[in-house]
PDB file of C-alpha atoms in Angstrom:
ATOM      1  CA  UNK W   1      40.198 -66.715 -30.084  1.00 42.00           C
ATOM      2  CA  UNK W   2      40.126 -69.969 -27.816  1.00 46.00           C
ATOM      3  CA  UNK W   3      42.387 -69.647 -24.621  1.00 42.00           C
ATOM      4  CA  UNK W   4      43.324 -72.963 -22.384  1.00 40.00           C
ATOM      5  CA  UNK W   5      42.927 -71.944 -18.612  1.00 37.00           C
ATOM      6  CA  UNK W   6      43.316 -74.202 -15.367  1.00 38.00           C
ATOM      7  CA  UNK W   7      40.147 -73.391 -13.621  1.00 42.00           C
ATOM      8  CA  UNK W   8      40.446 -73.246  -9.741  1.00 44.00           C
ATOM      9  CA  UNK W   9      36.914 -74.211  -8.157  1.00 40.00           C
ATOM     10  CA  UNK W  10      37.734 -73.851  -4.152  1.00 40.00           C
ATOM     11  CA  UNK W  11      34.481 -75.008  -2.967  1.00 39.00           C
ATOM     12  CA  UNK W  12      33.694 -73.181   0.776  1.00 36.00           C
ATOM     13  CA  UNK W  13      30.593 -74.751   1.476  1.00 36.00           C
ATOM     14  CA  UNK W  14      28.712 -77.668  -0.143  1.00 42.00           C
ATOM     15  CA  UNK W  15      26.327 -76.756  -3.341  1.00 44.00           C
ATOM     16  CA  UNK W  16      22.601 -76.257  -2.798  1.00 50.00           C
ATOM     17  CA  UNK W  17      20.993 -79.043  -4.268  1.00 47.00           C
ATOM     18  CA  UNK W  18      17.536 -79.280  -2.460  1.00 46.00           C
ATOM     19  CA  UNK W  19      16.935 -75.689  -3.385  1.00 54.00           C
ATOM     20  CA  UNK W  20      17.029 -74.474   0.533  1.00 57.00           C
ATOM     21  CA  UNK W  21      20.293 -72.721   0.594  1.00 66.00           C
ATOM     22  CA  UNK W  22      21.064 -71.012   3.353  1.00 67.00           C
ATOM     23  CA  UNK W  23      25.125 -69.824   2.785  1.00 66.00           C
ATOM     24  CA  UNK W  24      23.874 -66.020   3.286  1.00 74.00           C
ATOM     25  CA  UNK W  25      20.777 -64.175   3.900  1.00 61.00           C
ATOM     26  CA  UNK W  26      19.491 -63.678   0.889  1.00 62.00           C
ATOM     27  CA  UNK W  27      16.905 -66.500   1.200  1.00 61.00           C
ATOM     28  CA  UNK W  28      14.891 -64.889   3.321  1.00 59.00           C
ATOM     29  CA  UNK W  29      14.148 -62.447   0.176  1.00 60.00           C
ATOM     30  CA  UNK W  30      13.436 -65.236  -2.110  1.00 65.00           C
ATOM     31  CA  UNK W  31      14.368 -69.064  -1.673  1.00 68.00           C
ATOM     32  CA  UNK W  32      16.409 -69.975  -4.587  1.00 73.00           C
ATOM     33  CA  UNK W  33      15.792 -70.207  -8.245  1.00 72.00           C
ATOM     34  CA  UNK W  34      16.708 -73.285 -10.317  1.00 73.00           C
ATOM     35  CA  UNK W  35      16.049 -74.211 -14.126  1.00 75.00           C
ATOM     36  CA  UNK W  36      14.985 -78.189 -14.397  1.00 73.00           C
ATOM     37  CA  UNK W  37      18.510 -80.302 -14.293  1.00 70.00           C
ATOM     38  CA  UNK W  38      19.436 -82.373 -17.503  1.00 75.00           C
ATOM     39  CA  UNK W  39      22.482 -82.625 -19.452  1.00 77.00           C
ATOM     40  CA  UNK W  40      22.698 -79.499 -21.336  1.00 82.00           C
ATOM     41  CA  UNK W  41      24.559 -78.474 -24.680  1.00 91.00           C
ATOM     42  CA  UNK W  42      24.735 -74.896 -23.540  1.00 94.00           C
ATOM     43  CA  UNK W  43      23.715 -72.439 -20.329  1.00 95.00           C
ATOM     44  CA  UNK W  44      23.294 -68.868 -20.362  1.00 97.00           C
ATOM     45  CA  UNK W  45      24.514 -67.592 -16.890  1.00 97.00           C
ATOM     46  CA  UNK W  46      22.895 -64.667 -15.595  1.00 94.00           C
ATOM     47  CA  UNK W  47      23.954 -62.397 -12.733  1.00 91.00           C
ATOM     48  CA  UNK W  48      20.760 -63.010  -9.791  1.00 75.00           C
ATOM     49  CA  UNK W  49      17.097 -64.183  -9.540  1.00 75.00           C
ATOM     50  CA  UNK W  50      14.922 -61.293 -10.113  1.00 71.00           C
ATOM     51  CA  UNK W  51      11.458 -61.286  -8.463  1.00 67.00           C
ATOM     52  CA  UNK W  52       8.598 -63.278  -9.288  1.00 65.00           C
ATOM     53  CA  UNK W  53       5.263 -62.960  -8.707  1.00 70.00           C
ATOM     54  CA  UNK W  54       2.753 -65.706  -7.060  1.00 67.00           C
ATOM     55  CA  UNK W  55       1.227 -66.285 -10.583  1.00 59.00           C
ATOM     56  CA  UNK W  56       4.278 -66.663 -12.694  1.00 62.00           C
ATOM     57  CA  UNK W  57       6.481 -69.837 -12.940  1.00 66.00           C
ATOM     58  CA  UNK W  58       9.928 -69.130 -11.316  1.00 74.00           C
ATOM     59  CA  UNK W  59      12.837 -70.045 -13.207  1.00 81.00           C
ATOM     60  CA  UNK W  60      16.027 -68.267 -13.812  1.00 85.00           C
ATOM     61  CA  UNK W  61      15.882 -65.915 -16.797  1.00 86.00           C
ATOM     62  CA  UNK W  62      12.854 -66.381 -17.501  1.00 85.00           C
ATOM     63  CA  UNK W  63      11.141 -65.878 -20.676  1.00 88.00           C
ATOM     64  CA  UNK W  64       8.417 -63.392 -18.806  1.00 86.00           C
ATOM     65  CA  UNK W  65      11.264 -60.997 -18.572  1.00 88.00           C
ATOM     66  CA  UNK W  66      12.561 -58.986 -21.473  1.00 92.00           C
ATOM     67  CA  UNK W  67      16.026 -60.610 -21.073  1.00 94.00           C
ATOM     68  CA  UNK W  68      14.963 -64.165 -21.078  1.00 93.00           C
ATOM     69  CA  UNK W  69      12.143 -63.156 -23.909  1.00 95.00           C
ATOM     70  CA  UNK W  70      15.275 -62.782 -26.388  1.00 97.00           C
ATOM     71  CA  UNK W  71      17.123 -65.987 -24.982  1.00 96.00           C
ATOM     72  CA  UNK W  72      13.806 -68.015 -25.707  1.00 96.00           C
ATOM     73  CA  UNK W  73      13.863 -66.398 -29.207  1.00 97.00           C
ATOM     74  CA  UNK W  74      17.452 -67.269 -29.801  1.00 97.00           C
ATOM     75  CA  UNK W  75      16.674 -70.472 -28.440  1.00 96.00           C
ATOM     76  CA  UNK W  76      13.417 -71.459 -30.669  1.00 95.00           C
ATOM     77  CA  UNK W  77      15.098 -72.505 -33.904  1.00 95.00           C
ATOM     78  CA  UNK W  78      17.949 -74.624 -32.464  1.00 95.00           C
ATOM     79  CA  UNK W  79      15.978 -76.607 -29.539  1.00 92.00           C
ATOM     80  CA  UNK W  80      15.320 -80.046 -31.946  1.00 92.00           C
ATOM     81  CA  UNK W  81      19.119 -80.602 -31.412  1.00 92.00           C
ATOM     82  CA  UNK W  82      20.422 -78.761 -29.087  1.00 93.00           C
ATOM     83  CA  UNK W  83      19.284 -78.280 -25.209  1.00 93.00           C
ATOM     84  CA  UNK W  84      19.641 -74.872 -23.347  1.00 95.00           C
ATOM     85  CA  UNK W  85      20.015 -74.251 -19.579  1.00 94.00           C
ATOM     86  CA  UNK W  86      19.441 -71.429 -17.705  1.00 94.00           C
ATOM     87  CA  UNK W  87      20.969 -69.952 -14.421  1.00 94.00           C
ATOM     88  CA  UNK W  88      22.313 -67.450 -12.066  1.00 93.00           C
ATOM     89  CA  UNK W  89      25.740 -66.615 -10.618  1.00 91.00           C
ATOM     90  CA  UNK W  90      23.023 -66.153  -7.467  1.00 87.00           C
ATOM     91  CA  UNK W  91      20.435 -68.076  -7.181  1.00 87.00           C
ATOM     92  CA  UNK W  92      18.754 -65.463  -4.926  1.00 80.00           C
ATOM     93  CA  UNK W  93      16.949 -62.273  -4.939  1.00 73.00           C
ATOM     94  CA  UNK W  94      19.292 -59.384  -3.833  1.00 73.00           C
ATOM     95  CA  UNK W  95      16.917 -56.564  -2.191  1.00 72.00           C
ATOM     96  CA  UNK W  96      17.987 -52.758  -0.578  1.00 76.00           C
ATOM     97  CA  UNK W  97      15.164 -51.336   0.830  1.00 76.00           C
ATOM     98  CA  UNK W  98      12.733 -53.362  -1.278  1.00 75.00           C
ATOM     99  CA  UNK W  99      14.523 -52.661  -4.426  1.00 82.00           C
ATOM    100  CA  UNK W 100      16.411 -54.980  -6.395  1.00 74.00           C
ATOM    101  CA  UNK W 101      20.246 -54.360  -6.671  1.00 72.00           C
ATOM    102  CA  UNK W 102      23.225 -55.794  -8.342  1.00 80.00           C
ATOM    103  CA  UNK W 103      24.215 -58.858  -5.949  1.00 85.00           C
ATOM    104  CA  UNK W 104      27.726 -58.359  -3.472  1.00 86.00           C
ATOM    105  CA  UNK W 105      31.058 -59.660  -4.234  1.00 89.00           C
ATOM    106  CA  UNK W 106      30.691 -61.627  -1.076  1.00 84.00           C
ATOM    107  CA  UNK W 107      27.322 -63.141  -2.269  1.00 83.00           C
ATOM    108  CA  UNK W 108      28.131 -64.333  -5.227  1.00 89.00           C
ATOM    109  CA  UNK W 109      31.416 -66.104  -3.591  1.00 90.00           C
ATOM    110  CA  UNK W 110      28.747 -67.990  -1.326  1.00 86.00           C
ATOM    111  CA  UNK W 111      26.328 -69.101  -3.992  1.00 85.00           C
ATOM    112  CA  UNK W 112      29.727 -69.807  -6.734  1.00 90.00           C
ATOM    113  CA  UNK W 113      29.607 -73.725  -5.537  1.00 88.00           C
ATOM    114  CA  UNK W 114      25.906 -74.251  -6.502  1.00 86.00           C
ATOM    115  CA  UNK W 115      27.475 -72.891 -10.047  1.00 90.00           C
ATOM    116  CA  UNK W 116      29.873 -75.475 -10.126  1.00 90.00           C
ATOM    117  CA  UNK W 117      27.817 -78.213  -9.220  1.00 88.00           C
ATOM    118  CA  UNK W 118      25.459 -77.021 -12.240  1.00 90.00           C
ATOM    119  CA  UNK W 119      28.791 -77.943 -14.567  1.00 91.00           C
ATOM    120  CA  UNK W 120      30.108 -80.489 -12.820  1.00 90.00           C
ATOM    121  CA  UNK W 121      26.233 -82.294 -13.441  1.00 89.00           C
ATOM    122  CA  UNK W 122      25.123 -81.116 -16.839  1.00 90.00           C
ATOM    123  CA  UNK W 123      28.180 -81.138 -18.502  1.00 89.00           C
ATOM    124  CA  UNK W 124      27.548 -78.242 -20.807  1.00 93.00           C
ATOM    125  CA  UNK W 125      29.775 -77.615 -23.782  1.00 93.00           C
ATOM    126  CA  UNK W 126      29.353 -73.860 -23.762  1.00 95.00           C
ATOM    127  CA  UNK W 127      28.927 -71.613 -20.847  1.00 97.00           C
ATOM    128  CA  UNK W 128      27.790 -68.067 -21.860  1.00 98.00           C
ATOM    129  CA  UNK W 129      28.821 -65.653 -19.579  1.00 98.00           C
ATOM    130  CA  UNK W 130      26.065 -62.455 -19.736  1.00 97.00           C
ATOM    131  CA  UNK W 131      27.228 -59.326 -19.355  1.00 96.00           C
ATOM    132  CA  UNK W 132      30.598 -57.823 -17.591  1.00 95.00           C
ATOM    133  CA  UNK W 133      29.507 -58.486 -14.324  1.00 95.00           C
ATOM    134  CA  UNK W 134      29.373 -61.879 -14.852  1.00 96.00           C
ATOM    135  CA  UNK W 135      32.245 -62.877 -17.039  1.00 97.00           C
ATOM    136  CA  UNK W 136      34.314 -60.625 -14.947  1.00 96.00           C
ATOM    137  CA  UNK W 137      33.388 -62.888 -11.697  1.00 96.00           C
ATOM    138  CA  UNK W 138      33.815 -66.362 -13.322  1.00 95.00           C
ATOM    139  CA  UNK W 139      36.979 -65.528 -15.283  1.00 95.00           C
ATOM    140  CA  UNK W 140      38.400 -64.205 -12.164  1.00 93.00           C
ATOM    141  CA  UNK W 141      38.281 -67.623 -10.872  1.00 90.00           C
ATOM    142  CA  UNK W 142      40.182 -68.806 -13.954  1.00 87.00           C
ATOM    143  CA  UNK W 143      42.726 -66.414 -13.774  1.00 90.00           C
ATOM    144  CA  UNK W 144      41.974 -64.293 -16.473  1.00 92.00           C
ATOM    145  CA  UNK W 145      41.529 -60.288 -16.011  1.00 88.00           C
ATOM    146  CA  UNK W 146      41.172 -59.421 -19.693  1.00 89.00           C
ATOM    147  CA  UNK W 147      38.462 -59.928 -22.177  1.00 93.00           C
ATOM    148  CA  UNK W 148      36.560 -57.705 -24.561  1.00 90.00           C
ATOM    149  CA  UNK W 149      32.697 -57.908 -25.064  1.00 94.00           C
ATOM    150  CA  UNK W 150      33.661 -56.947 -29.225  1.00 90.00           C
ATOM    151  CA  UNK W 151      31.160 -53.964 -31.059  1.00 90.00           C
ATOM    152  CA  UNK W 152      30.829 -56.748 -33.498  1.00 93.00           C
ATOM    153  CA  UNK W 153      29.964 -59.594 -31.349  1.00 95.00           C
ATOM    154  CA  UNK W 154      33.062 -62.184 -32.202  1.00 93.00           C
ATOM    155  CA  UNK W 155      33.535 -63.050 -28.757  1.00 95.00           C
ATOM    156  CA  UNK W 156      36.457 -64.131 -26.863  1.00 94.00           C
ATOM    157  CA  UNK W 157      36.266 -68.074 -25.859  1.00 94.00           C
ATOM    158  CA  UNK W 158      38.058 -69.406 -22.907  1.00 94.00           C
ATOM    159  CA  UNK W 159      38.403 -73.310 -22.680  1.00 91.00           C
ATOM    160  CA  UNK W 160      37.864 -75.051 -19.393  1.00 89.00           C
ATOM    161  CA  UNK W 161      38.690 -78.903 -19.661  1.00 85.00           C
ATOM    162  CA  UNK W 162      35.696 -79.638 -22.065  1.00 86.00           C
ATOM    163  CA  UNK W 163      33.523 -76.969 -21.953  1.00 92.00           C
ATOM    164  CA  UNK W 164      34.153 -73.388 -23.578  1.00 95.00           C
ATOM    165  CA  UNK W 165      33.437 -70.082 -21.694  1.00 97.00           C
ATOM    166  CA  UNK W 166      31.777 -67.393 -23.725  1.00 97.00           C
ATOM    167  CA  UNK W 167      31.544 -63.523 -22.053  1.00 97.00           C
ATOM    168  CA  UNK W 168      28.939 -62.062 -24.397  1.00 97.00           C
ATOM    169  CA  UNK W 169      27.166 -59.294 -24.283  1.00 97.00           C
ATOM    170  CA  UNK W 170      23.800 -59.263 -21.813  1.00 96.00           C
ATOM    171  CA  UNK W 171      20.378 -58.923 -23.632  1.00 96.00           C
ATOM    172  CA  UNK W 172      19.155 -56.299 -21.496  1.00 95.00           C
ATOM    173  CA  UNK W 173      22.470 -54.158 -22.428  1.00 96.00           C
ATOM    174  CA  UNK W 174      21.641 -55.160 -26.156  1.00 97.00           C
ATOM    175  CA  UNK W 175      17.582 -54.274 -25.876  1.00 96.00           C
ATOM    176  CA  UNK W 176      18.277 -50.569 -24.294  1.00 95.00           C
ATOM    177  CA  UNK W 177      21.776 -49.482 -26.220  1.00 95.00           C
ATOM    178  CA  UNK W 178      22.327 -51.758 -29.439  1.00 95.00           C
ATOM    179  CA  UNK W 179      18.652 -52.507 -30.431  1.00 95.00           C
ATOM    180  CA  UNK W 180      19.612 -52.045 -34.212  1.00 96.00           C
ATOM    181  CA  UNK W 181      22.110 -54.389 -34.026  1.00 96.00           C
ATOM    182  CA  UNK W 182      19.683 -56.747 -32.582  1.00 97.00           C
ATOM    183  CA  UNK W 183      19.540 -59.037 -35.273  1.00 96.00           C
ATOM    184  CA  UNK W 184      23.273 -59.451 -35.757  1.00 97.00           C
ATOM    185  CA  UNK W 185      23.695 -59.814 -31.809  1.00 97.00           C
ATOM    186  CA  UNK W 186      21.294 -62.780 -32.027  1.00 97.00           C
ATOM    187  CA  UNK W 187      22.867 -64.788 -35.458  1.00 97.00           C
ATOM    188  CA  UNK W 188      26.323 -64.498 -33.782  1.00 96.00           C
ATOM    189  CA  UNK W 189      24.981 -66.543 -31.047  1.00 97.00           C
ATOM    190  CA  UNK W 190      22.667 -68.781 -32.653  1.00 96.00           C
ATOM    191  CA  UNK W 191      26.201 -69.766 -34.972  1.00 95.00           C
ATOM    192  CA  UNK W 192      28.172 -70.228 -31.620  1.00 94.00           C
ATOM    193  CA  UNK W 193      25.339 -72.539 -30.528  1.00 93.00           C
ATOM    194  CA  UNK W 194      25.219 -74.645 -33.556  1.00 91.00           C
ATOM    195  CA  UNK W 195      28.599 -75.109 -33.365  1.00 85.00           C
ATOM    196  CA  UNK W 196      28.665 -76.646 -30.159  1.00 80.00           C
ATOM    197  CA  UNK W 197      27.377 -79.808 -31.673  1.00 75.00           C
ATOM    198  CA  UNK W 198      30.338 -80.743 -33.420  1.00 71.00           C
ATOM    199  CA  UNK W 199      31.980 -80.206 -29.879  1.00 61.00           C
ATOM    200  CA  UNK W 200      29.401 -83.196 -28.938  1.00 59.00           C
ATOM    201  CA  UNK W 201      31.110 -85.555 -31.645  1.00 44.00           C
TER     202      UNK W 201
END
């Protein structure tokens, strides 16, 4: 199902683009984590930064975590033609006594401009939205309170001027609960993703 929505981007403070925001505090846990900008057929949109250590390269979702291990593997096949980009609602590291946490409402608000500047730049013709937390944020902003993340992963798609909004389920949710289904979880979005290049003709 693809469902035209006027997206309302009120921007409250001007996107981070020299990677030292400052909009809330959470800098001071971790300064901000960006993938490498360029134009970008698709972008998987994660929830916040997790932590990296000194050794390891820091980019969002990346494929040294379990979540971003099965992005990179959805990914492999279909990089000749298409290009992938990776980010966070917050670019950030949320921390509670020196323990990750899920990221405030309030937080991601401050860090939703740098989001839109992503778009706005890359141009991407698919956004997937991982995970409830996620899609229920950004299709707030579009108006839109309903949308099921489907047992047999034919997602709702929401349609956004040019590019198409995809809640789908998060890797991490499919890794601990739907494991068996692990292989169907990843064709249904390897077919979404090669049909975003006929949305390039």
């Amino acid at each position: 199902m693809t469902v035209k929505y006027s997206l309302d981007f009120n921007q409250k403070i001007q996107p981070c683009t020299n990677k030292v925001c400052k909009a809330c505090g959470l800098y001071l846990n971790q300064l901000p984590v960006f993938d490498v900008a360029n134009k970008s057929h698709i972008f998987w949109v994660g929830l916040s930064a997790v932590q990296f250590d000194e050794s390891i390269e820091r980019l969002p979702l990346s494929p040294n975590t379990k979540s971003g291990a099965l992005i990179n593997e959805i990914e492999k096949p279909l990089r000749e033609n298409i290009s992938f980009y990776k980010t966070n609602i917050v670019k950030c590291l949320p921390l509670k006594d020196g323990k990750i946490r899920y990221p405030l409402e309030h937080e991601m608000e401050k860090c939703f401009p740098n989001f839109e500047h992503e778009i706005n730049e890359l141009s991407p013709s698919i956004v997937f939205l991982l995970g409830k937390q996620v899609a229920t944020f950004v299709l707030k902003k579009m108006g839109i309170d309903d949308f099921i993340l489907s047992d047999d992963f034919k997602y709702d798609v929401f349609e956004f001027g040019e590019t198409l909004f995809i809640p789908v389920h998060h890797p991490s949710f499919i890794l601990v609960y739907k494991r068996k289904f692990l292989n169907k979880y990843t064709s249904a979005l390897q077919l979404i993703c090669e049909k975003s290049l006929y949305l390039e003709v």
